């Protein structure tokens, strides 16, 4: 996939890239925190991106959320998801779960298998939608549309690419594309000019972004792009594929505070969320049954 000679769209330049270290979280959990608090303003509307794996003895028991949407994408193994409204699902390798926390949800997440690896992205909500009704949507790997051309494969989880459009509707407009480039191939993905865009590299060590003359970037790096209309990527390796997520979204441009499991518009709203959960009210009524 290469742009035509008549394509005058502006290529986004790399404005920041950094390696994401593997860290222990508790006993038996390993995480890479790809978006931290210092990058939240730069990457609006995205709040967190975590790559995770944990042993069968580890999981996340019942806990609350409010004020955002999350996307969980499993690469290996599976996660058992259960909420206090009685919904239970298993998100297996290749599957996606969209969760709208909205005004309040309480759920648990546990590994289904010993070997597991996945990613979870938190997406902010505009203040007018922050207290919407919670909901879950699961997509199996077979339901996620994909396309392949000239050594480039893309799985379209949100947004559109190579003539394929995801059926998923997100409250905050965004794209979430899983690209695999065979050795020597390239891709040039259109992204709305006003959107924030970044990549997270899953596999490979010779990914070149924005310009063919740029330095190669390897797995577990975040690559943040500046303004423009195209994201251009080349795989300079002669033997290894390059796999990366391209994530982009429309900035919300509103105040945002993230504290623990809550994403709100102010510290006062964070305090209210903790109070509502502790008192089992305003969206957290189901917590009475777990206490």
PDB file of C-alpha atoms in Angstrom:
ATOM      1  CA  UNK A   1       0.000   0.000   0.000  1.00  0.00           C
ATOM      2  CA  UNK A   2       1.710   3.133  -1.152  1.00  0.00           C
ATOM      3  CA  UNK A   3       0.268   6.592  -1.782  1.00  0.00           C
ATOM      4  CA  UNK A   4      -0.183   7.687  -5.371  1.00  0.00           C
ATOM      5  CA  UNK A   5       2.058  10.372  -6.831  1.00  0.00           C
ATOM      6  CA  UNK A   6      -0.968  12.680  -6.837  1.00  0.00           C
ATOM      7  CA  UNK A   7      -1.669  12.200  -3.132  1.00  0.00           C
ATOM      8  CA  UNK A   8      -1.089  15.591  -1.503  1.00  0.00           C
ATOM      9  CA  UNK A   9      -2.212  14.611   1.989  1.00  0.00           C
ATOM     10  CA  UNK A  10       0.149  15.633   4.776  1.00  0.00           C
ATOM     11  CA  UNK A  11       2.006  12.809   6.515  1.00  0.00           C
ATOM     12  CA  UNK A  12       1.976  12.982  10.297  1.00  0.00           C
ATOM     13  CA  UNK A  13       5.443  13.293  11.816  1.00  0.00           C
ATOM     14  CA  UNK A  14       6.616  11.481  14.951  1.00  0.00           C
ATOM     15  CA  UNK A  15       6.655  13.963  17.832  1.00  0.00           C
ATOM     16  CA  UNK A  16       7.462  11.504  20.617  1.00  0.00           C
ATOM     17  CA  UNK A  17       8.417   7.856  21.043  1.00  0.00           C
ATOM     18  CA  UNK A  18       9.310   5.910  24.158  1.00  0.00           C
ATOM     19  CA  UNK A  19       9.867   2.360  25.356  1.00  0.00           C
ATOM     20  CA  UNK A  20       7.333   0.878  27.766  1.00  0.00           C
ATOM     21  CA  UNK A  21       8.972  -1.150  30.528  1.00  0.00           C
ATOM     22  CA  UNK A  22       7.585  -4.432  31.841  1.00  0.00           C
ATOM     23  CA  UNK A  23       6.608  -4.082  35.509  1.00  0.00           C
ATOM     24  CA  UNK A  24       5.256  -6.327  38.225  1.00  0.00           C
ATOM     25  CA  UNK A  25       1.860  -5.377  39.599  1.00  0.00           C
ATOM     26  CA  UNK A  26       1.079  -7.273  42.759  1.00  0.00           C
ATOM     27  CA  UNK A  27       1.932 -10.970  42.771  1.00  0.00           C
ATOM     28  CA  UNK A  28       1.768 -12.736  39.426  1.00  0.00           C
ATOM     29  CA  UNK A  29       0.739  -9.818  37.208  1.00  0.00           C
ATOM     30  CA  UNK A  30       3.012  -8.251  34.599  1.00  0.00           C
ATOM     31  CA  UNK A  31       2.025  -4.989  32.913  1.00  0.00           C
ATOM     32  CA  UNK A  32       3.311  -2.371  30.504  1.00  0.00           C
ATOM     33  CA  UNK A  33       1.671   1.021  31.115  1.00  0.00           C
ATOM     34  CA  UNK A  34       1.781   2.569  27.657  1.00  0.00           C
ATOM     35  CA  UNK A  35      -0.162   5.721  28.613  1.00  0.00           C
ATOM     36  CA  UNK A  36       0.636   7.360  31.920  1.00  0.00           C
ATOM     37  CA  UNK A  37      -0.782  10.462  33.569  1.00  0.00           C
ATOM     38  CA  UNK A  38       1.884  12.692  32.036  1.00  0.00           C
ATOM     39  CA  UNK A  39       0.727  11.775  28.519  1.00  0.00           C
ATOM     40  CA  UNK A  40      -3.038  11.984  29.068  1.00  0.00           C
ATOM     41  CA  UNK A  41      -3.351  15.584  27.856  1.00  0.00           C
ATOM     42  CA  UNK A  42      -1.175  14.877  24.811  1.00  0.00           C
ATOM     43  CA  UNK A  43      -3.210  11.788  23.926  1.00  0.00           C
ATOM     44  CA  UNK A  44      -6.747  13.127  24.571  1.00  0.00           C
ATOM     45  CA  UNK A  45      -9.257  11.317  24.440  1.00  0.00           C
ATOM     46  CA  UNK A  46      -7.233   8.318  25.634  1.00  0.00           C
ATOM     47  CA  UNK A  47      -6.683   7.813  29.350  1.00  0.00           C
ATOM     48  CA  UNK A  48      -4.788   4.530  29.771  1.00  0.00           C
ATOM     49  CA  UNK A  49      -3.331   1.764  27.627  1.00  0.00           C
ATOM     50  CA  UNK A  50      -2.061  -1.291  29.493  1.00  0.00           C
ATOM     51  CA  UNK A  51      -0.583  -4.470  28.073  1.00  0.00           C
ATOM     52  CA  UNK A  52      -1.066  -7.209  30.667  1.00  0.00           C
ATOM     53  CA  UNK A  53      -0.535 -10.845  31.511  1.00  0.00           C
ATOM     54  CA  UNK A  54      -1.155 -12.624  34.792  1.00  0.00           C
ATOM     55  CA  UNK A  55      -1.105 -16.090  36.292  1.00  0.00           C
ATOM     56  CA  UNK A  56      -4.169 -18.160  37.144  1.00  0.00           C
ATOM     57  CA  UNK A  57      -3.786 -17.300  40.832  1.00  0.00           C
ATOM     58  CA  UNK A  58      -4.152 -13.580  40.074  1.00  0.00           C
ATOM     59  CA  UNK A  59      -7.099 -11.531  38.914  1.00  0.00           C
ATOM     60  CA  UNK A  60      -9.142  -8.488  39.689  1.00  0.00           C
ATOM     61  CA  UNK A  61     -12.075  -9.189  42.048  1.00  0.00           C
ATOM     62  CA  UNK A  62     -15.213  -7.049  42.054  1.00  0.00           C
ATOM     63  CA  UNK A  63     -14.300  -3.389  41.557  1.00  0.00           C
ATOM     64  CA  UNK A  64     -16.152  -0.268  40.315  1.00  0.00           C
ATOM     65  CA  UNK A  65     -15.742   2.014  37.317  1.00  0.00           C
ATOM     66  CA  UNK A  66     -17.407   5.248  36.223  1.00  0.00           C
ATOM     67  CA  UNK A  67     -17.050   7.865  33.506  1.00  0.00           C
ATOM     68  CA  UNK A  68     -15.315   6.201  30.542  1.00  0.00           C
ATOM     69  CA  UNK A  69     -15.341   3.389  27.993  1.00  0.00           C
ATOM     70  CA  UNK A  70     -12.768   0.598  27.772  1.00  0.00           C
ATOM     71  CA  UNK A  71     -11.678  -1.736  25.008  1.00  0.00           C
ATOM     72  CA  UNK A  72     -10.093  -5.067  25.979  1.00  0.00           C
ATOM     73  CA  UNK A  73      -8.312  -6.939  23.179  1.00  0.00           C
ATOM     74  CA  UNK A  74      -6.917 -10.396  23.893  1.00  0.00           C
ATOM     75  CA  UNK A  75      -3.778 -11.576  22.102  1.00  0.00           C
ATOM     76  CA  UNK A  76      -3.293 -14.917  23.913  1.00  0.00           C
ATOM     77  CA  UNK A  77      -5.345 -16.986  26.341  1.00  0.00           C
ATOM     78  CA  UNK A  78      -8.571 -15.620  27.740  1.00  0.00           C
ATOM     79  CA  UNK A  79     -10.176 -13.437  30.406  1.00  0.00           C
ATOM     80  CA  UNK A  80     -13.339 -14.283  32.337  1.00  0.00           C
ATOM     81  CA  UNK A  81     -15.441 -11.152  32.758  1.00  0.00           C
ATOM     82  CA  UNK A  82     -18.380 -11.006  35.163  1.00  0.00           C
ATOM     83  CA  UNK A  83     -20.426  -8.078  36.461  1.00  0.00           C
ATOM     84  CA  UNK A  84     -22.893  -7.760  39.303  1.00  0.00           C
ATOM     85  CA  UNK A  85     -25.825  -7.550  36.880  1.00  0.00           C
ATOM     86  CA  UNK A  86     -25.260 -11.225  36.138  1.00  0.00           C
ATOM     87  CA  UNK A  87     -23.488 -10.836  32.793  1.00  0.00           C
ATOM     88  CA  UNK A  88     -20.603 -13.253  32.251  1.00  0.00           C
ATOM     89  CA  UNK A  89     -18.395 -13.737  29.217  1.00  0.00           C
ATOM     90  CA  UNK A  90     -15.031 -15.172  28.247  1.00  0.00           C
ATOM     91  CA  UNK A  91     -12.884 -12.959  26.040  1.00  0.00           C
ATOM     92  CA  UNK A  92     -10.545 -15.298  24.135  1.00  0.00           C
ATOM     93  CA  UNK A  93      -7.526 -14.645  21.925  1.00  0.00           C
ATOM     94  CA  UNK A  94      -8.552 -12.384  19.053  1.00  0.00           C
ATOM     95  CA  UNK A  95     -11.753 -11.271  20.796  1.00  0.00           C
ATOM     96  CA  UNK A  96     -12.694  -7.736  21.832  1.00  0.00           C
ATOM     97  CA  UNK A  97     -14.864  -6.413  24.628  1.00  0.00           C
ATOM     98  CA  UNK A  98     -16.225  -2.870  24.674  1.00  0.00           C
ATOM     99  CA  UNK A  99     -17.329  -1.774  28.132  1.00  0.00           C
ATOM    100  CA  UNK A 100     -19.116   1.501  28.784  1.00  0.00           C
ATOM    101  CA  UNK A 101     -18.747   2.186  32.499  1.00  0.00           C
ATOM    102  CA  UNK A 102     -20.971   5.253  32.253  1.00  0.00           C
ATOM    103  CA  UNK A 103     -22.687   6.111  35.540  1.00  0.00           C
ATOM    104  CA  UNK A 104     -21.411   2.974  37.208  1.00  0.00           C
ATOM    105  CA  UNK A 105     -20.454  -0.648  36.741  1.00  0.00           C
ATOM    106  CA  UNK A 106     -18.972  -3.245  39.112  1.00  0.00           C
ATOM    107  CA  UNK A 107     -17.176  -6.209  37.582  1.00  0.00           C
ATOM    108  CA  UNK A 108     -14.402  -8.762  38.003  1.00  0.00           C
ATOM    109  CA  UNK A 109     -11.713 -10.000  35.596  1.00  0.00           C
ATOM    110  CA  UNK A 110      -9.848 -13.296  35.947  1.00  0.00           C
ATOM    111  CA  UNK A 111      -7.571 -15.230  33.597  1.00  0.00           C
ATOM    112  CA  UNK A 112      -9.054 -18.308  31.967  1.00  0.00           C
ATOM    113  CA  UNK A 113      -5.689 -19.902  31.092  1.00  0.00           C
ATOM    114  CA  UNK A 114      -2.188 -19.856  32.545  1.00  0.00           C
ATOM    115  CA  UNK A 115      -0.755 -18.245  29.405  1.00  0.00           C
ATOM    116  CA  UNK A 116      -2.526 -14.986  28.610  1.00  0.00           C
ATOM    117  CA  UNK A 117      -1.708 -11.612  27.128  1.00  0.00           C
ATOM    118  CA  UNK A 118      -3.945  -8.707  26.232  1.00  0.00           C
ATOM    119  CA  UNK A 119      -4.401  -4.975  26.113  1.00  0.00           C
ATOM    120  CA  UNK A 120      -6.894  -2.638  27.706  1.00  0.00           C
ATOM    121  CA  UNK A 121      -7.514   0.888  26.450  1.00  0.00           C
ATOM    122  CA  UNK A 122      -9.513   3.467  28.421  1.00  0.00           C
ATOM    123  CA  UNK A 123     -11.308   6.117  26.344  1.00  0.00           C
ATOM    124  CA  UNK A 124     -12.616   9.282  27.953  1.00  0.00           C
ATOM    125  CA  UNK A 125     -16.250  10.307  27.540  1.00  0.00           C
ATOM    126  CA  UNK A 126     -17.526  13.848  26.943  1.00  0.00           C
ATOM    127  CA  UNK A 127     -19.010  15.263  30.133  1.00  0.00           C
ATOM    128  CA  UNK A 128     -22.538  15.122  28.668  1.00  0.00           C
ATOM    129  CA  UNK A 129     -22.186  11.331  28.237  1.00  0.00           C
ATOM    130  CA  UNK A 130     -20.178  10.545  31.353  1.00  0.00           C
ATOM    131  CA  UNK A 131     -23.207   9.336  33.310  1.00  0.00           C
ATOM    132  CA  UNK A 132     -24.812   7.325  30.498  1.00  0.00           C
ATOM    133  CA  UNK A 133     -26.154   3.847  31.161  1.00  0.00           C
ATOM    134  CA  UNK A 134     -23.434   1.167  31.335  1.00  0.00           C
ATOM    135  CA  UNK A 135     -23.254  -1.591  28.739  1.00  0.00           C
ATOM    136  CA  UNK A 136     -20.999  -4.343  27.399  1.00  0.00           C
ATOM    137  CA  UNK A 137     -20.426  -5.549  23.856  1.00  0.00           C
ATOM    138  CA  UNK A 138     -18.296  -8.548  22.904  1.00  0.00           C
ATOM    139  CA  UNK A 139     -16.951  -9.248  19.416  1.00  0.00           C
ATOM    140  CA  UNK A 140     -15.392 -12.617  18.637  1.00  0.00           C
ATOM    141  CA  UNK A 141     -12.267 -12.726  16.525  1.00  0.00           C
ATOM    142  CA  UNK A 142     -14.312 -14.173  13.651  1.00  0.00           C
ATOM    143  CA  UNK A 143     -16.596 -11.111  13.707  1.00  0.00           C
ATOM    144  CA  UNK A 144     -13.728  -8.651  13.361  1.00  0.00           C
ATOM    145  CA  UNK A 145     -13.312  -7.798   9.701  1.00  0.00           C
ATOM    146  CA  UNK A 146      -9.891  -7.833   8.128  1.00  0.00           C
ATOM    147  CA  UNK A 147      -8.280  -6.995   4.814  1.00  0.00           C
ATOM    148  CA  UNK A 148      -4.949  -7.865   3.189  1.00  0.00           C
ATOM    149  CA  UNK A 149      -3.100  -6.207   0.331  1.00  0.00           C
ATOM    150  CA  UNK A 150       0.531  -6.010  -0.800  1.00  0.00           C
ATOM    151  CA  UNK A 151       1.918  -7.720   2.291  1.00  0.00           C
ATOM    152  CA  UNK A 152      -0.192  -5.671   4.723  1.00  0.00           C
ATOM    153  CA  UNK A 153      -2.938  -7.180   6.864  1.00  0.00           C
ATOM    154  CA  UNK A 154      -5.261  -5.105   9.034  1.00  0.00           C
ATOM    155  CA  UNK A 155      -7.902  -6.110  11.561  1.00  0.00           C
ATOM    156  CA  UNK A 156     -10.452  -3.306  11.824  1.00  0.00           C
ATOM    157  CA  UNK A 157     -11.617  -3.207  15.439  1.00  0.00           C
ATOM    158  CA  UNK A 158     -12.867   0.376  15.250  1.00  0.00           C
ATOM    159  CA  UNK A 159     -12.893   2.862  12.386  1.00  0.00           C
ATOM    160  CA  UNK A 160     -12.072   1.951   8.800  1.00  0.00           C
ATOM    161  CA  UNK A 161      -9.096   0.837   6.729  1.00  0.00           C
ATOM    162  CA  UNK A 162      -8.488  -0.636   3.265  1.00  0.00           C
ATOM    163  CA  UNK A 163     -12.162  -0.412   2.363  1.00  0.00           C
ATOM    164  CA  UNK A 164     -13.328  -2.178   5.553  1.00  0.00           C
ATOM    165  CA  UNK A 165     -15.434  -0.398   8.165  1.00  0.00           C
ATOM    166  CA  UNK A 166     -15.983  -1.690  11.690  1.00  0.00           C
ATOM    167  CA  UNK A 167     -19.612  -2.108  12.760  1.00  0.00           C
ATOM    168  CA  UNK A 168     -18.668  -0.987  16.280  1.00  0.00           C
ATOM    169  CA  UNK A 169     -20.129   2.338  17.368  1.00  0.00           C
ATOM    170  CA  UNK A 170     -18.074   4.250  19.890  1.00  0.00           C
ATOM    171  CA  UNK A 171     -19.367   7.214  21.870  1.00  0.00           C
ATOM    172  CA  UNK A 172     -16.083   9.030  21.266  1.00  0.00           C
ATOM    173  CA  UNK A 173     -15.206   8.782  17.534  1.00  0.00           C
ATOM    174  CA  UNK A 174     -12.040   6.704  17.156  1.00  0.00           C
ATOM    175  CA  UNK A 175     -10.124   4.045  15.251  1.00  0.00           C
ATOM    176  CA  UNK A 176      -8.340   0.967  16.561  1.00  0.00           C
ATOM    177  CA  UNK A 177      -6.463  -0.938  13.858  1.00  0.00           C
ATOM    178  CA  UNK A 178      -4.247  -4.013  14.277  1.00  0.00           C
ATOM    179  CA  UNK A 179      -1.684  -3.949  11.438  1.00  0.00           C
ATOM    180  CA  UNK A 180       0.775  -6.681  10.449  1.00  0.00           C
ATOM    181  CA  UNK A 181       3.349  -5.739   7.797  1.00  0.00           C
ATOM    182  CA  UNK A 182       5.350  -8.481   6.137  1.00  0.00           C
ATOM    183  CA  UNK A 183       9.080  -7.820   5.582  1.00  0.00           C
ATOM    184  CA  UNK A 184       9.604  -4.987   3.106  1.00  0.00           C
ATOM    185  CA  UNK A 185       5.990  -3.827   3.038  1.00  0.00           C
ATOM    186  CA  UNK A 186       4.498  -0.427   3.850  1.00  0.00           C
ATOM    187  CA  UNK A 187       1.166   1.156   4.713  1.00  0.00           C
ATOM    188  CA  UNK A 188      -0.266   4.656   4.578  1.00  0.00           C
ATOM    189  CA  UNK A 189      -3.382   5.022   6.702  1.00  0.00           C
ATOM    190  CA  UNK A 190      -5.701   8.014   6.495  1.00  0.00           C
ATOM    191  CA  UNK A 191      -6.579   9.569   9.870  1.00  0.00           C
ATOM    192  CA  UNK A 192      -8.895  12.574  10.322  1.00  0.00           C
ATOM    193  CA  UNK A 193      -6.672  15.640  10.538  1.00  0.00           C
ATOM    194  CA  UNK A 194      -8.026  16.887  13.866  1.00  0.00           C
ATOM    195  CA  UNK A 195      -7.662  13.541  15.652  1.00  0.00           C
ATOM    196  CA  UNK A 196      -4.996  12.427  18.111  1.00  0.00           C
ATOM    197  CA  UNK A 197      -3.021   9.424  16.818  1.00  0.00           C
ATOM    198  CA  UNK A 198      -0.419   7.049  18.215  1.00  0.00           C
ATOM    199  CA  UNK A 199       0.926   3.558  17.595  1.00  0.00           C
ATOM    200  CA  UNK A 200       1.895   0.791  19.989  1.00  0.00           C
ATOM    201  CA  UNK A 201       4.301  -1.776  18.547  1.00  0.00           C
ATOM    202  CA  UNK A 202       3.547  -5.386  19.453  1.00  0.00           C
ATOM    203  CA  UNK A 203       6.164  -7.277  17.403  1.00  0.00           C
ATOM    204  CA  UNK A 204       9.164  -6.498  15.213  1.00  0.00           C
ATOM    205  CA  UNK A 205      12.325  -4.437  15.491  1.00  0.00           C
ATOM    206  CA  UNK A 206      12.597  -2.440  12.276  1.00  0.00           C
ATOM    207  CA  UNK A 207       9.474  -0.335  12.082  1.00  0.00           C
ATOM    208  CA  UNK A 208      10.008   3.036  10.429  1.00  0.00           C
ATOM    209  CA  UNK A 209       7.376   5.722  10.925  1.00  0.00           C
ATOM    210  CA  UNK A 210       6.544   8.944   9.039  1.00  0.00           C
ATOM    211  CA  UNK A 211       9.614   8.955   6.773  1.00  0.00           C
ATOM    212  CA  UNK A 212      11.688   6.202   5.156  1.00  0.00           C
ATOM    213  CA  UNK A 213      14.809   7.927   6.513  1.00  0.00           C
ATOM    214  CA  UNK A 214      13.649   7.800  10.140  1.00  0.00           C
ATOM    215  CA  UNK A 215      15.324   5.568  12.707  1.00  0.00           C
ATOM    216  CA  UNK A 216      13.819   2.130  13.217  1.00  0.00           C
ATOM    217  CA  UNK A 217      11.640   1.574  16.281  1.00  0.00           C
ATOM    218  CA  UNK A 218      11.139  -1.806  17.960  1.00  0.00           C
ATOM    219  CA  UNK A 219       8.469  -3.678  19.923  1.00  0.00           C
ATOM    220  CA  UNK A 220       6.915  -2.183  23.076  1.00  0.00           C
ATOM    221  CA  UNK A 221       7.444   1.396  21.978  1.00  0.00           C
ATOM    222  CA  UNK A 222       4.707   4.026  21.842  1.00  0.00           C
ATOM    223  CA  UNK A 223       4.939   6.310  18.801  1.00  0.00           C
ATOM    224  CA  UNK A 224       2.996   9.589  19.030  1.00  0.00           C
ATOM    225  CA  UNK A 225       2.153  11.457  15.811  1.00  0.00           C
ATOM    226  CA  UNK A 226       1.705  15.163  15.222  1.00  0.00           C
ATOM    227  CA  UNK A 227      -0.945  16.763  12.994  1.00  0.00           C
ATOM    228  CA  UNK A 228      -1.582  15.585   9.460  1.00  0.00           C
ATOM    229  CA  UNK A 229      -3.785  13.328   7.375  1.00  0.00           C
ATOM    230  CA  UNK A 230      -1.713  10.168   6.851  1.00  0.00           C
ATOM    231  CA  UNK A 231       0.206   7.787   9.100  1.00  0.00           C
ATOM    232  CA  UNK A 232       2.995   6.187   7.052  1.00  0.00           C
ATOM    233  CA  UNK A 233       4.810   3.025   8.212  1.00  0.00           C
ATOM    234  CA  UNK A 234       7.477   0.848   6.625  1.00  0.00           C
ATOM    235  CA  UNK A 235       8.811  -2.527   7.752  1.00  0.00           C
ATOM    236  CA  UNK A 236      12.510  -2.400   6.911  1.00  0.00           C
ATOM    237  CA  UNK A 237      13.190  -5.937   8.152  1.00  0.00           C
ATOM    238  CA  UNK A 238      14.087  -8.607   5.610  1.00  0.00           C
ATOM    239  CA  UNK A 239      12.965 -11.470   7.850  1.00  0.00           C
ATOM    240  CA  UNK A 240      10.478 -10.383  10.565  1.00  0.00           C
ATOM    241  CA  UNK A 241       6.944  -9.079  10.395  1.00  0.00           C
ATOM    242  CA  UNK A 242       6.023  -5.805  12.081  1.00  0.00           C
ATOM    243  CA  UNK A 243       2.818  -5.767  14.120  1.00  0.00           C
ATOM    244  CA  UNK A 244       1.434  -2.620  15.694  1.00  0.00           C
ATOM    245  CA  UNK A 245      -1.796  -1.048  16.852  1.00  0.00           C
ATOM    246  CA  UNK A 246      -2.748   2.278  15.313  1.00  0.00           C
ATOM    247  CA  UNK A 247      -5.086   4.103  17.676  1.00  0.00           C
ATOM    248  CA  UNK A 248      -6.643   7.479  16.931  1.00  0.00           C
ATOM    249  CA  UNK A 249      -9.563   9.481  18.243  1.00  0.00           C
ATOM    250  CA  UNK A 250     -11.291  12.831  18.292  1.00  0.00           C
ATOM    251  CA  UNK A 251     -10.007  14.966  21.191  1.00  0.00           C
ATOM    252  CA  UNK A 252     -12.651  15.984  23.718  1.00  0.00           C
ATOM    253  CA  UNK A 253     -10.849  19.091  24.945  1.00  0.00           C
ATOM    254  CA  UNK A 254     -12.502  19.158  28.370  1.00  0.00           C
ATOM    255  CA  UNK A 255     -11.061  18.944  31.887  1.00  0.00           C
ATOM    256  CA  UNK A 256     -10.445  15.334  32.912  1.00  0.00           C
ATOM    257  CA  UNK A 257      -9.332  13.767  36.197  1.00  0.00           C
ATOM    258  CA  UNK A 258      -8.510  10.077  36.520  1.00  0.00           C
ATOM    259  CA  UNK A 259      -8.210   8.559  39.977  1.00  0.00           C
ATOM    260  CA  UNK A 260      -8.081   4.800  40.419  1.00  0.00           C
ATOM    261  CA  UNK A 261     -11.118   3.263  38.699  1.00  0.00           C
ATOM    262  CA  UNK A 262     -12.884   6.552  37.931  1.00  0.00           C
ATOM    263  CA  UNK A 263     -12.541   9.112  35.127  1.00  0.00           C
ATOM    264  CA  UNK A 264     -14.450  12.338  35.760  1.00  0.00           C
ATOM    265  CA  UNK A 265     -14.377  16.042  34.938  1.00  0.00           C
ATOM    266  CA  UNK A 266     -13.176  17.337  38.314  1.00  0.00           C
ATOM    267  CA  UNK A 267     -11.787  16.202  41.659  1.00  0.00           C
ATOM    268  CA  UNK A 268     -15.173  16.962  43.224  1.00  0.00           C
ATOM    269  CA  UNK A 269     -16.794  14.472  40.828  1.00  0.00           C
ATOM    270  CA  UNK A 270     -14.113  11.907  41.701  1.00  0.00           C
ATOM    271  CA  UNK A 271     -14.911  12.363  45.385  1.00  0.00           C
ATOM    272  CA  UNK A 272     -18.616  11.914  44.622  1.00  0.00           C
ATOM    273  CA  UNK A 273     -17.910   8.709  42.691  1.00  0.00           C
ATOM    274  CA  UNK A 274     -16.041   7.197  45.643  1.00  0.00           C
ATOM    275  CA  UNK A 275     -18.848   8.277  47.976  1.00  0.00           C
ATOM    276  CA  UNK A 276     -21.528   6.812  45.686  1.00  0.00           C
ATOM    277  CA  UNK A 277     -19.691   3.494  45.535  1.00  0.00           C
ATOM    278  CA  UNK A 278     -19.178   3.332  49.296  1.00  0.00           C
ATOM    279  CA  UNK A 279     -22.871   4.114  49.846  1.00  0.00           C
ATOM    280  CA  UNK A 280     -24.174   1.886  47.016  1.00  0.00           C
ATOM    281  CA  UNK A 281     -26.093   4.640  45.214  1.00  0.00           C
ATOM    282  CA  UNK A 282     -26.341   6.582  41.940  1.00  0.00           C
ATOM    283  CA  UNK A 283     -25.330   3.696  39.690  1.00  0.00           C
ATOM    284  CA  UNK A 284     -23.610   1.486  42.271  1.00  0.00           C
ATOM    285  CA  UNK A 285     -26.752   0.075  43.937  1.00  0.00           C
ATOM    286  CA  UNK A 286     -25.648  -3.445  42.967  1.00  0.00           C
ATOM    287  CA  UNK A 287     -22.641  -3.159  45.279  1.00  0.00           C
ATOM    288  CA  UNK A 288     -24.927  -3.895  48.249  1.00  0.00           C
ATOM    289  CA  UNK A 289     -24.999  -7.543  47.207  1.00  0.00           C
ATOM    290  CA  UNK A 290     -21.195  -7.801  47.232  1.00  0.00           C
ATOM    291  CA  UNK A 291     -20.646  -6.315  50.693  1.00  0.00           C
TER     292      UNK A 291
END
